[in-house]
XYZ file of C-alpha atoms in Angstrom:
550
model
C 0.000 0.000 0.000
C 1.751 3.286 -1.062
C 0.697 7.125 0.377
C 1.212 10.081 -1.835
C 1.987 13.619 0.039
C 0.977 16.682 -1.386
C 2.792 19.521 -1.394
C 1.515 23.026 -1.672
C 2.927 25.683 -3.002
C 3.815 28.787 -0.717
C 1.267 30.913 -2.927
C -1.470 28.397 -2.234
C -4.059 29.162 0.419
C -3.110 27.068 3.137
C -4.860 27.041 6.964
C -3.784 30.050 8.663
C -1.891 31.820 5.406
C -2.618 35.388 4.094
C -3.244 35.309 0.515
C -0.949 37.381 -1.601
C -1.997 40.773 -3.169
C -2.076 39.908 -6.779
C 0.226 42.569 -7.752
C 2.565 41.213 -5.672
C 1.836 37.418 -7.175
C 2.372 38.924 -10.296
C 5.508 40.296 -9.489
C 6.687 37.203 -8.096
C 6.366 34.877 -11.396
C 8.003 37.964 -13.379
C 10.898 37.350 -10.979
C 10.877 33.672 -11.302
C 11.122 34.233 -15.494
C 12.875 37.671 -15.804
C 14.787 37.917 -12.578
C 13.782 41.479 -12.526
C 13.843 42.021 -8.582
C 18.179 42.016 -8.525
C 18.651 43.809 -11.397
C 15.636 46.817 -9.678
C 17.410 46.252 -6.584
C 20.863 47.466 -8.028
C 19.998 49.851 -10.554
C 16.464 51.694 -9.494
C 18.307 53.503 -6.137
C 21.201 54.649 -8.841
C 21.929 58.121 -7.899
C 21.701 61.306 -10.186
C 23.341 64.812 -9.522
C 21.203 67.592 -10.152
C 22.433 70.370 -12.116
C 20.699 71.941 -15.109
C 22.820 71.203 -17.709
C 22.575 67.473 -17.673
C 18.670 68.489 -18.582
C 20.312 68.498 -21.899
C 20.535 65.446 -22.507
C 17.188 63.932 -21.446
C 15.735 66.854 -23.612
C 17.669 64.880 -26.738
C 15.823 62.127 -25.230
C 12.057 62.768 -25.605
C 12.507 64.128 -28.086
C 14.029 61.307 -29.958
C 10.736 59.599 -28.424
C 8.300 62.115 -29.570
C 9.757 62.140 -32.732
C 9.053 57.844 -32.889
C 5.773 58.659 -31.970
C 4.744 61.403 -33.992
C 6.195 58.912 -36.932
C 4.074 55.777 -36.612
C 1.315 58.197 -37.039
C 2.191 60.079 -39.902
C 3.106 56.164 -41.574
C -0.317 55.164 -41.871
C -1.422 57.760 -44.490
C 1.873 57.993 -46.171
C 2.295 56.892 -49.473
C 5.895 56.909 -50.351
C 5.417 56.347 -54.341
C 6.502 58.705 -56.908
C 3.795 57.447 -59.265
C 2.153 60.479 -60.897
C -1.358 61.759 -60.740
C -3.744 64.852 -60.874
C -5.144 66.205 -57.481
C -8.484 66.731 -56.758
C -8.516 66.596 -53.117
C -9.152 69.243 -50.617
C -6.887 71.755 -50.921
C -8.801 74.104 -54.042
C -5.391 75.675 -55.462
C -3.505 72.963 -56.327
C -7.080 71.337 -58.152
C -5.883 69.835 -61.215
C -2.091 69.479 -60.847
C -0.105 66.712 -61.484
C 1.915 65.572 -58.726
C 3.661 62.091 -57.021
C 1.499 60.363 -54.711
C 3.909 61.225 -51.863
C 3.352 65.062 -52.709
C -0.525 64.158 -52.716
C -0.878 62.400 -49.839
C 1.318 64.690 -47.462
C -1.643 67.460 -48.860
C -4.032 64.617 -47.447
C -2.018 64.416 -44.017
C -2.490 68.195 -43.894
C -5.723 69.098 -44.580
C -7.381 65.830 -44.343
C -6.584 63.356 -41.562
C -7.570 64.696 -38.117
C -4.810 65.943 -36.689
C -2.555 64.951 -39.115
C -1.319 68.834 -39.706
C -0.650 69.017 -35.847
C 1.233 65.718 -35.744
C 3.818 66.455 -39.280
C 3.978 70.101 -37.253
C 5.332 68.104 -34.320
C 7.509 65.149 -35.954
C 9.700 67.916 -37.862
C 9.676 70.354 -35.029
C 10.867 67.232 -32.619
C 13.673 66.630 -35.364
C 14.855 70.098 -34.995
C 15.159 70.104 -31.587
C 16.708 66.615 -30.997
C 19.639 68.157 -33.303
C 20.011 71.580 -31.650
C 19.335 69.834 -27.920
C 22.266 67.281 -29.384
C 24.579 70.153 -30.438
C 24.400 71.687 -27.586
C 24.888 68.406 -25.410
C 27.682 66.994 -27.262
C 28.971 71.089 -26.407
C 28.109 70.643 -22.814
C 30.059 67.386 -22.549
C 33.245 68.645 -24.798
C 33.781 71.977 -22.730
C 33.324 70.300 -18.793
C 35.951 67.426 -20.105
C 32.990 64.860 -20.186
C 34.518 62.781 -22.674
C 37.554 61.690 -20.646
C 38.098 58.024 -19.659
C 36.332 55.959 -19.554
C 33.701 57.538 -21.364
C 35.325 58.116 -25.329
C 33.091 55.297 -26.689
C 30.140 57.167 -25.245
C 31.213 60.387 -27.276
C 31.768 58.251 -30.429
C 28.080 56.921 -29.622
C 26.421 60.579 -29.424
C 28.504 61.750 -32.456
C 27.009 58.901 -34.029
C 23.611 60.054 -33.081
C 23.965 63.501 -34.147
C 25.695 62.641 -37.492
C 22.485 59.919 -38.514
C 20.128 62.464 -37.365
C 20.976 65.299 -39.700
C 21.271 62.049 -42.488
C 17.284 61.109 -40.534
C 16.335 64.263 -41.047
C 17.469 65.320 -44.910
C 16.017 61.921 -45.687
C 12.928 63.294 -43.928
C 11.991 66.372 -45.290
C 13.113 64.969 -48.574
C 9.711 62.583 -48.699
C 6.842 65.208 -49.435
C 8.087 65.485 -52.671
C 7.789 69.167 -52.570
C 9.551 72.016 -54.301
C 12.018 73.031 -51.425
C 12.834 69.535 -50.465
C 13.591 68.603 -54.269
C 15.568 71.357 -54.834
C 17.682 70.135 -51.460
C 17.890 66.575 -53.032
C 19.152 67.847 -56.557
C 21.694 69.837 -54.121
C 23.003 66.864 -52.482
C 22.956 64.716 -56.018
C 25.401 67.291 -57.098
C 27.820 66.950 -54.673
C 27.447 63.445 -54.795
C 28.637 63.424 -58.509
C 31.824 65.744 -57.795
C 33.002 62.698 -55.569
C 35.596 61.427 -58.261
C 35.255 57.923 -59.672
C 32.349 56.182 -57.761
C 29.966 59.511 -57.526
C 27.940 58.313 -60.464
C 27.670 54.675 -59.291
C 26.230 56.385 -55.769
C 23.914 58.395 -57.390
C 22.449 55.577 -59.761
C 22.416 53.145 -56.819
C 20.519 56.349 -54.716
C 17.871 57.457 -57.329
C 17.438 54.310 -59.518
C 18.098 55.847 -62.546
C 18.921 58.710 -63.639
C 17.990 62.146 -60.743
C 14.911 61.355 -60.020
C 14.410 58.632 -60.933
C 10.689 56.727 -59.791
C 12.312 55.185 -56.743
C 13.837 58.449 -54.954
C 11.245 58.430 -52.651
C 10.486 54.849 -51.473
C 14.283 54.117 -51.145
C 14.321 57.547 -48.685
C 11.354 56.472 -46.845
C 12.860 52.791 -46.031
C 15.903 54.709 -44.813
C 14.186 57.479 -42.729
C 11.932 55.009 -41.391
C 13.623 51.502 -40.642
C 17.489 51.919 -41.029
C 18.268 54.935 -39.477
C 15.729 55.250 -36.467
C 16.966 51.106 -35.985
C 20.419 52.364 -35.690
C 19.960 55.358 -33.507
C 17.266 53.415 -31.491
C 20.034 50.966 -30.725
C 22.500 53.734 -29.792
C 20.943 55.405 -28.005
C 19.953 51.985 -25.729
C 23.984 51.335 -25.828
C 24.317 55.015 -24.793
C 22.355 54.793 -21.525
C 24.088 51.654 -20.483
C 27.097 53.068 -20.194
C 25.479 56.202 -18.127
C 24.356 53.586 -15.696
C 27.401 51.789 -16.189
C 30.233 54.129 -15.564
C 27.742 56.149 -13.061
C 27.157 59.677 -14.065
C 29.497 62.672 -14.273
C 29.301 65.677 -11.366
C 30.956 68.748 -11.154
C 33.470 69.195 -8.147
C 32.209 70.121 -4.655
C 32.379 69.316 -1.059
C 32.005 65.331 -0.471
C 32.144 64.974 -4.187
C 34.850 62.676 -5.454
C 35.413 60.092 -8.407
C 34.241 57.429 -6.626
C 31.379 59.021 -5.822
C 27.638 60.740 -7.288
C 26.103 63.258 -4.921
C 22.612 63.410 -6.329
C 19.022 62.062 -6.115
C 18.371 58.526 -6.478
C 16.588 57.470 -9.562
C 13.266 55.919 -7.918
C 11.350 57.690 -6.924
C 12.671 61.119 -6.777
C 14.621 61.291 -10.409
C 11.744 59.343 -12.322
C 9.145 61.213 -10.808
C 10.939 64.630 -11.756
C 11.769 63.245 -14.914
C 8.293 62.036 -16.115
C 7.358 65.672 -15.070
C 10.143 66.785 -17.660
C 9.182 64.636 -20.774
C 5.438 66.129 -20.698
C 6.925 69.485 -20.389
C 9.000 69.450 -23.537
C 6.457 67.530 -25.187
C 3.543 70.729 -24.518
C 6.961 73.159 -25.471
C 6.987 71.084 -28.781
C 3.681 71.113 -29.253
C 3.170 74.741 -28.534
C 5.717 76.057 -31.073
C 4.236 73.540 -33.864
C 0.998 74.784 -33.160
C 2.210 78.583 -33.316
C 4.753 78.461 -36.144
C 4.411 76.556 -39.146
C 7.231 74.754 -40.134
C 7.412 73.331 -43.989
C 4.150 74.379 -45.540
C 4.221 71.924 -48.465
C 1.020 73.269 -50.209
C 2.547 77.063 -50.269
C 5.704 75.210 -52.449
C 4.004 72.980 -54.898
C 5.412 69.818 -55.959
C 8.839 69.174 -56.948
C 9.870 69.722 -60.966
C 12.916 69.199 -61.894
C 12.660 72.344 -64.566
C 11.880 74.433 -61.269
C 13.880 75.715 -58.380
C 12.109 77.239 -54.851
C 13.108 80.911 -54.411
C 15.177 81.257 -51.477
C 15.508 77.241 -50.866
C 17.233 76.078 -47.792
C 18.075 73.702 -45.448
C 16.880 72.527 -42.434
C 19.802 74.558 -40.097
C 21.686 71.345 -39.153
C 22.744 71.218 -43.142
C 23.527 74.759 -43.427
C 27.420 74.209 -42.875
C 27.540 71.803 -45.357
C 25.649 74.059 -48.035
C 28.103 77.312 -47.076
C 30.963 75.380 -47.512
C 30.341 74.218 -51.064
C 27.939 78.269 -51.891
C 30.931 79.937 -50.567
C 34.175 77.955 -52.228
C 34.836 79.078 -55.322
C 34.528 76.777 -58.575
C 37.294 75.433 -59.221
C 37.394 72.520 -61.880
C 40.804 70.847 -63.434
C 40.271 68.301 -66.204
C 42.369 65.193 -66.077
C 42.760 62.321 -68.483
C 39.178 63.376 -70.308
C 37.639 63.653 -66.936
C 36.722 66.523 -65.041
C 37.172 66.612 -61.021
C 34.961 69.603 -59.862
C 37.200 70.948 -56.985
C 34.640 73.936 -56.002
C 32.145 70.651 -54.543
C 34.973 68.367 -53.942
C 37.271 69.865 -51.325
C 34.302 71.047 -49.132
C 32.862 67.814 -49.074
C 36.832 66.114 -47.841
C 36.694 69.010 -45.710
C 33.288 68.348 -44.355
C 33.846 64.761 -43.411
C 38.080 65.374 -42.093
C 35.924 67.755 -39.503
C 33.797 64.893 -38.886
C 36.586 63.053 -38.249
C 38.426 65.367 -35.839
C 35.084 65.904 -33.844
C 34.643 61.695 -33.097
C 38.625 61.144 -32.577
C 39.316 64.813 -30.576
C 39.119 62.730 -26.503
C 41.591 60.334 -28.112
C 43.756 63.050 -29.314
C 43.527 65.103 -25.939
C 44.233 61.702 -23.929
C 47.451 61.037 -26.338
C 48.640 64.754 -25.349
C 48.165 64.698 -21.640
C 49.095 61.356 -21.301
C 46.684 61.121 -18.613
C 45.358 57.580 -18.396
C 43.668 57.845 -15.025
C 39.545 57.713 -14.905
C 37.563 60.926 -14.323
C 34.042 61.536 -13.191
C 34.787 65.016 -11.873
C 34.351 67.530 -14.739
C 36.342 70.641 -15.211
C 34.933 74.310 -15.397
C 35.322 75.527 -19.018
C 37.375 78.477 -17.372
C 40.103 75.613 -16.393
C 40.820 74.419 -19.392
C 41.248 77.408 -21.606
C 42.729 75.561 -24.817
C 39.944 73.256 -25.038
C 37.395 75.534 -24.299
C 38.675 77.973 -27.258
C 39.253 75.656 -29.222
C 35.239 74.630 -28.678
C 34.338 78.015 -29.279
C 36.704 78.738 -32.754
C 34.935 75.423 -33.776
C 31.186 77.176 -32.914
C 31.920 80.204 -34.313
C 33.426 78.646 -38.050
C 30.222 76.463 -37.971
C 28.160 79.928 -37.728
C 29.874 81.488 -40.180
C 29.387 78.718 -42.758
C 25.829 78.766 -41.528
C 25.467 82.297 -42.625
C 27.052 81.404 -46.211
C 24.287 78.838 -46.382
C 22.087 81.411 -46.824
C 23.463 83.902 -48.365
C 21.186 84.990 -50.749
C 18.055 85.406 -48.202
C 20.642 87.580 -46.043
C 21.116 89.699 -49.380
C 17.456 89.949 -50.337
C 16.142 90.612 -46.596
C 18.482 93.044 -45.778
C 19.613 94.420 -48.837
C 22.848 93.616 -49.143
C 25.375 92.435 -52.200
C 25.420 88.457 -52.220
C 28.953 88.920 -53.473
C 29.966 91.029 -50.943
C 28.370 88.304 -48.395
C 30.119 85.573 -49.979
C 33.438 87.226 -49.702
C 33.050 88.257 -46.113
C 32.137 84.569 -45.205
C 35.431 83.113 -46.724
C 37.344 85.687 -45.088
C 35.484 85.348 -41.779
C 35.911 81.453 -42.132
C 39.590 81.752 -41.728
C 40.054 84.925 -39.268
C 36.920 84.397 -37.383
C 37.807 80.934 -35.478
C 41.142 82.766 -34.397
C 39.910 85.588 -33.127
C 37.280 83.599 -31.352
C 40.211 81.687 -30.021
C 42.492 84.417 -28.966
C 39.534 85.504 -27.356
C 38.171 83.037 -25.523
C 41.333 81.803 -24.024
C 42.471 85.444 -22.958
C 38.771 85.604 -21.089
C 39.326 81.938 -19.536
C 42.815 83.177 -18.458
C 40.854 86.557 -16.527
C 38.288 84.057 -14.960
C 40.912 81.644 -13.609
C 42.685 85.200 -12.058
C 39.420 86.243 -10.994
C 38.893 83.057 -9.234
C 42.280 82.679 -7.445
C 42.106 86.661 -6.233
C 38.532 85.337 -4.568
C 40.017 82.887 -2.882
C 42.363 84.713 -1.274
C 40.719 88.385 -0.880
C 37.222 87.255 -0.610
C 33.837 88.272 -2.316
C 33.401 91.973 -2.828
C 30.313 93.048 -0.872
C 29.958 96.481 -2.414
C 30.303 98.108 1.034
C 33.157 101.253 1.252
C 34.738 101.881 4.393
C 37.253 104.537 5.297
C 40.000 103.624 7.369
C 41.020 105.920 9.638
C 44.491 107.829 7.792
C 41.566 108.549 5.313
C 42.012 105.709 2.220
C 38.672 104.367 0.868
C 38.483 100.453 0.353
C 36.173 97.841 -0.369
C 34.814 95.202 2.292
C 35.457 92.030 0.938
C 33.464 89.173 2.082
C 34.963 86.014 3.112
C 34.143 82.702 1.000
C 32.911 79.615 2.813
C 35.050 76.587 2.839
C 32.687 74.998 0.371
C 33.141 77.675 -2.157
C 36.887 77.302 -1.775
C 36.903 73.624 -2.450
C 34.671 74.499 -5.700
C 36.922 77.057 -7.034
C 40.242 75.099 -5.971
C 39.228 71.360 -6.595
C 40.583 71.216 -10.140
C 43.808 69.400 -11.554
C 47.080 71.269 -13.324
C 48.715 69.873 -15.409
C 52.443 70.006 -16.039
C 53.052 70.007 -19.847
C 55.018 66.608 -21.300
C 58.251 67.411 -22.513
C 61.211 65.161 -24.454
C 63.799 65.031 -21.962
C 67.392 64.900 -21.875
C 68.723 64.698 -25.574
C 71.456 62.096 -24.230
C 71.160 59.338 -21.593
C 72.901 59.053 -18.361
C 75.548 56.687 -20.179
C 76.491 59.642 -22.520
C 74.333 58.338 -25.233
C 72.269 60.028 -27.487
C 68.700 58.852 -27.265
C 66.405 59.321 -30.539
C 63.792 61.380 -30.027
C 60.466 60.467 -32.663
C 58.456 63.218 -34.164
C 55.031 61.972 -32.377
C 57.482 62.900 -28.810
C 58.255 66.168 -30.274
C 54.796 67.033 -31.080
C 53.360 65.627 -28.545
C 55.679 68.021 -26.387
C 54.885 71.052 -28.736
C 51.139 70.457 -28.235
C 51.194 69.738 -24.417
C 52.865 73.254 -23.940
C 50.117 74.741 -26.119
C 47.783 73.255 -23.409
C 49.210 73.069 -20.425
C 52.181 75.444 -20.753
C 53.123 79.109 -19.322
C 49.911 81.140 -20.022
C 47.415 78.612 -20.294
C 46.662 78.125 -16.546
C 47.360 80.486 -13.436
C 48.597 78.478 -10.797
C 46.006 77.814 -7.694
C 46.687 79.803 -4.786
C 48.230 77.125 -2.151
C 47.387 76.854 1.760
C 50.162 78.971 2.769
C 49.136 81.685 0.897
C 45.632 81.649 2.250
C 46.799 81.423 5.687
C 49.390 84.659 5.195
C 46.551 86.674 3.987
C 43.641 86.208 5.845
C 45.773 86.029 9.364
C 47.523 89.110 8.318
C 45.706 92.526 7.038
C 45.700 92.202 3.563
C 41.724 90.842 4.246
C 39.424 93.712 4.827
């Protein structure tokens, strides 16, 4: 005779045992599949610092989201087919004109489908911000010295995002079909046949044919809408693992350290702010696309190829590229039967070796300080003058070229010679990003003076006293000790150099020409007049014991 025992599970009512909530029952078996409950446990008490400009960033964020959003939408009534045919929908103007379907149904989207104005008003507004919020984050990180180890392949990953979203968003605004945008494509089909040798194989494999081909369209809209966005969806997931991995950057302060974040922790304080944050820039985004139209198709008409929009630009992310090739002048020289058009040419290699720099430039500043160490302090612009001037010639060649881009609605709006524009822009390319940087470095150099005289002498208060043999001074306000950790917290550097020419057994050692310029461009960093020295303990003691504090 054989018994069988029952056993009952834990979750089971049993005599005398509480059912389980069922949230918490349904927690439990997502644990028991997912083992979600360790991985929450580490990661939702992650701390955050709180200071504005890491807003930045989470503003590149929804609106990345918004802009995914906004896009499923407008894909339903879509039709990305260059097919020809005459409209007779809604909008009474453009009665009777032949147009692509894609030109026909963006009309539909706009006057048609509810909401569907609202919602294209949105998507392209969200694509303009995600660039300028990413331009000014990617600024943010390369002035504080956010790049540093070990966070270069998370600069490489946000270049990468800002580089496919100007491609996302050409490829965008390219799929209405419209005058402006087809004028934009025929742009960019130029340049790509002034690439020598395998420009016509790009631009047959891009258009299908001949520019424009019948497939123009539907190959853009597979890019805009699966590559690209699959790409940058997937960097953007790699780039906030490694913000959770390496921990987030802080500025220096009291009890701040590198192995340390000072902040808020992420539940429920950070998500709770943050959720706040995402429906705030979505009603910003939504406010300026309902106040300010942005691409009116139906005031362009559709795209001919015999017909180019008055005053066409760019959307302003593309606007260096355009006043690099407006502004260089056309040069051609014909080799071999073929002819290289150097006036498209040489701003496009220029274009892309400034590319370059921009992804490799942590890499390059790591090779000249030969600092190896990890940092998740950041610096104040002010302390790193070189870098931060060099930021700032970079912003200011980028706004010149953005002012050649449109050059002729500068000359038509305010009256002005469009040669006399285009002149001043390629003189201004070259002399304005050294002036910027002469500039910018001398002001960094009066900040970091500025900074060490307040440490020692104190705030001014704006108070006059008279001492008593009659001289007029200034109360000066002592700082408290957490101001003079801030303003005395950050590293100098002392500038590589070669080294003895011979070693100590009389032998002369070979010096390579990386050493030598690596020596030539740590000086131009680190060297005399590119940091005032911090004022040391000593110094502060002699001062403020003695009477030169008033």
């Amino acid at each position: 005779m054989s018994t069988t025992t029952a056993t009952q599970s834990p979750g089971a009512d049993a005599p005398g045992n509480r059912k389980a909530p069922a949230g918490e029952r349904v927690a439990d078996w997502a644990d028991g599949r997912l083992g979600i409950y360790s991985l929450a446990k580490a990661n939702m008490r992650k701390i955050f610092p709180d200071h504005w400009s890491f807003m930045l960033g989470e503003i590149c964020l929804y609106s990345f989201i918004i802009i995914i959003l906004t896009g499923v939408y407008l894909t339903l009534f879509f039709h990305p087919s260059m097919n020809e045919i005459v409209y007779h929908g809604s909008y009474a103007p453009m009665h009777g004109i032949r147009m692509t379907e894609a030109y026909a149904s963006t009309l539909e989207i706009s006057f048609d489908v509810r909401g569907g104005l609202l919602i294209r008003q949105i998507h392209h507004w969200a694509a303009v911000i995600f660039i300028a919020g990413m331009f000014v984050h990617m600024m943010r990180v390369f002035f504080t010295g956010a790049f540093r180890k070990p966070r270069e392949i998370n600069w490489l990953f946000g270049f990468l995002l800002f580089v496919l979203g100007m491609f996302t968003g050409f490829t965008g605004y390219s799929l209405p079909d419209d005058l402006l945008s087809g004028t934009g494509v025929r742009f960019t089909q130029g340049a790509i046949l002034a690439t020598p040798v395998v420009g016509t194989y790009i631009s047959m494999f891009l258009f299908g044919g001949e520019f424009p081909g019948h497939d123009m369209v539907a190959r853009f809209y597979s890019i805009h809408i699966l590559l690209l966005p699959g790409i940058m969806l997937g960097l953007v997931v790699a780039h906030l693992i490694l913000v959770f991995y390496h921990k987030h950057t802080q500025f220096p302060g009291p009890g701040r350290t590198n192995k340390n974040v000072v902040g808020m922790p992420l539940l429920p304080v950070y998500m709770a702010k943050a959720g706040g944050f995402f429906f705030l820039v979505f009603g910003v985004i939504a406010a300026i696309a309902g106040m300010f139209t942005i691409n009116p198709v139906w005031a362009l008409g559709p795209y001919r190829p015999d017909q180019v929009s008055t005053g066409a630009q760019p959307d302003w992310y593309m606007g260096f590229a355009e006043g690099l090739i407006r502004v260089m002048p056309g040069w051609e020289i014909n080799l071999w039967g073929h002819t290289l058009v150097l006036g498209v040419f040489i701003p496009l290699v220029f274009f892309g070796l400034m590319l370059v720099a921009i992804a490799v430039y942590p890499f390059i500043e790591s090779w000249i300080t030969g600092d190896k160490r990890e940092h998740h302090l950041l610096d104040r612009p002010r302390n790193a003058p070189t870098r931060t001037a060099l930021g700032v010639a970079w912003v200011t060649g980028y706004m010149v070229m953005l002012l050649g881009g449109g050059n002729d609605i500068f000359a038509t709006h305010f009256h002005m010679s469009l040669n006399a524009i285009t002149w001043f822009v390629r003189i201004a390319f070259f002399v304005g990003p050294v002036v910027a940087f002469i500039v910018t470095k001398r002001i960094c150099m009066g900040l970091q003076r500025r900074d060490a005289d307040k440490v020692l002498h104190g705030r001014e208060s704006g108070i006059i006293k008279r001492l008593p043999h009659g001289e007029f001074v200034e109360i000066h306000e002592p700082l408290s000790q957490d101001q003079l950790y801030s303003l005395t917290a950050h590293e100098q550097y002392t500038p590589a150099e070669i080294g003895p020419s011979v070693d100590e057994n009389g032998v002369e050692r070979k010096v390579t020409r990386g050493q030598k310029l690596r020596a030539k461009l740590s000086k131009g960093y680190y060297g005399e007049g590119n940091q005032i020295p911090k004022p040391t303990a000593e110094e502060y003691k002699e001062i403020t014991s003695g009477h030169g504090h008033h």
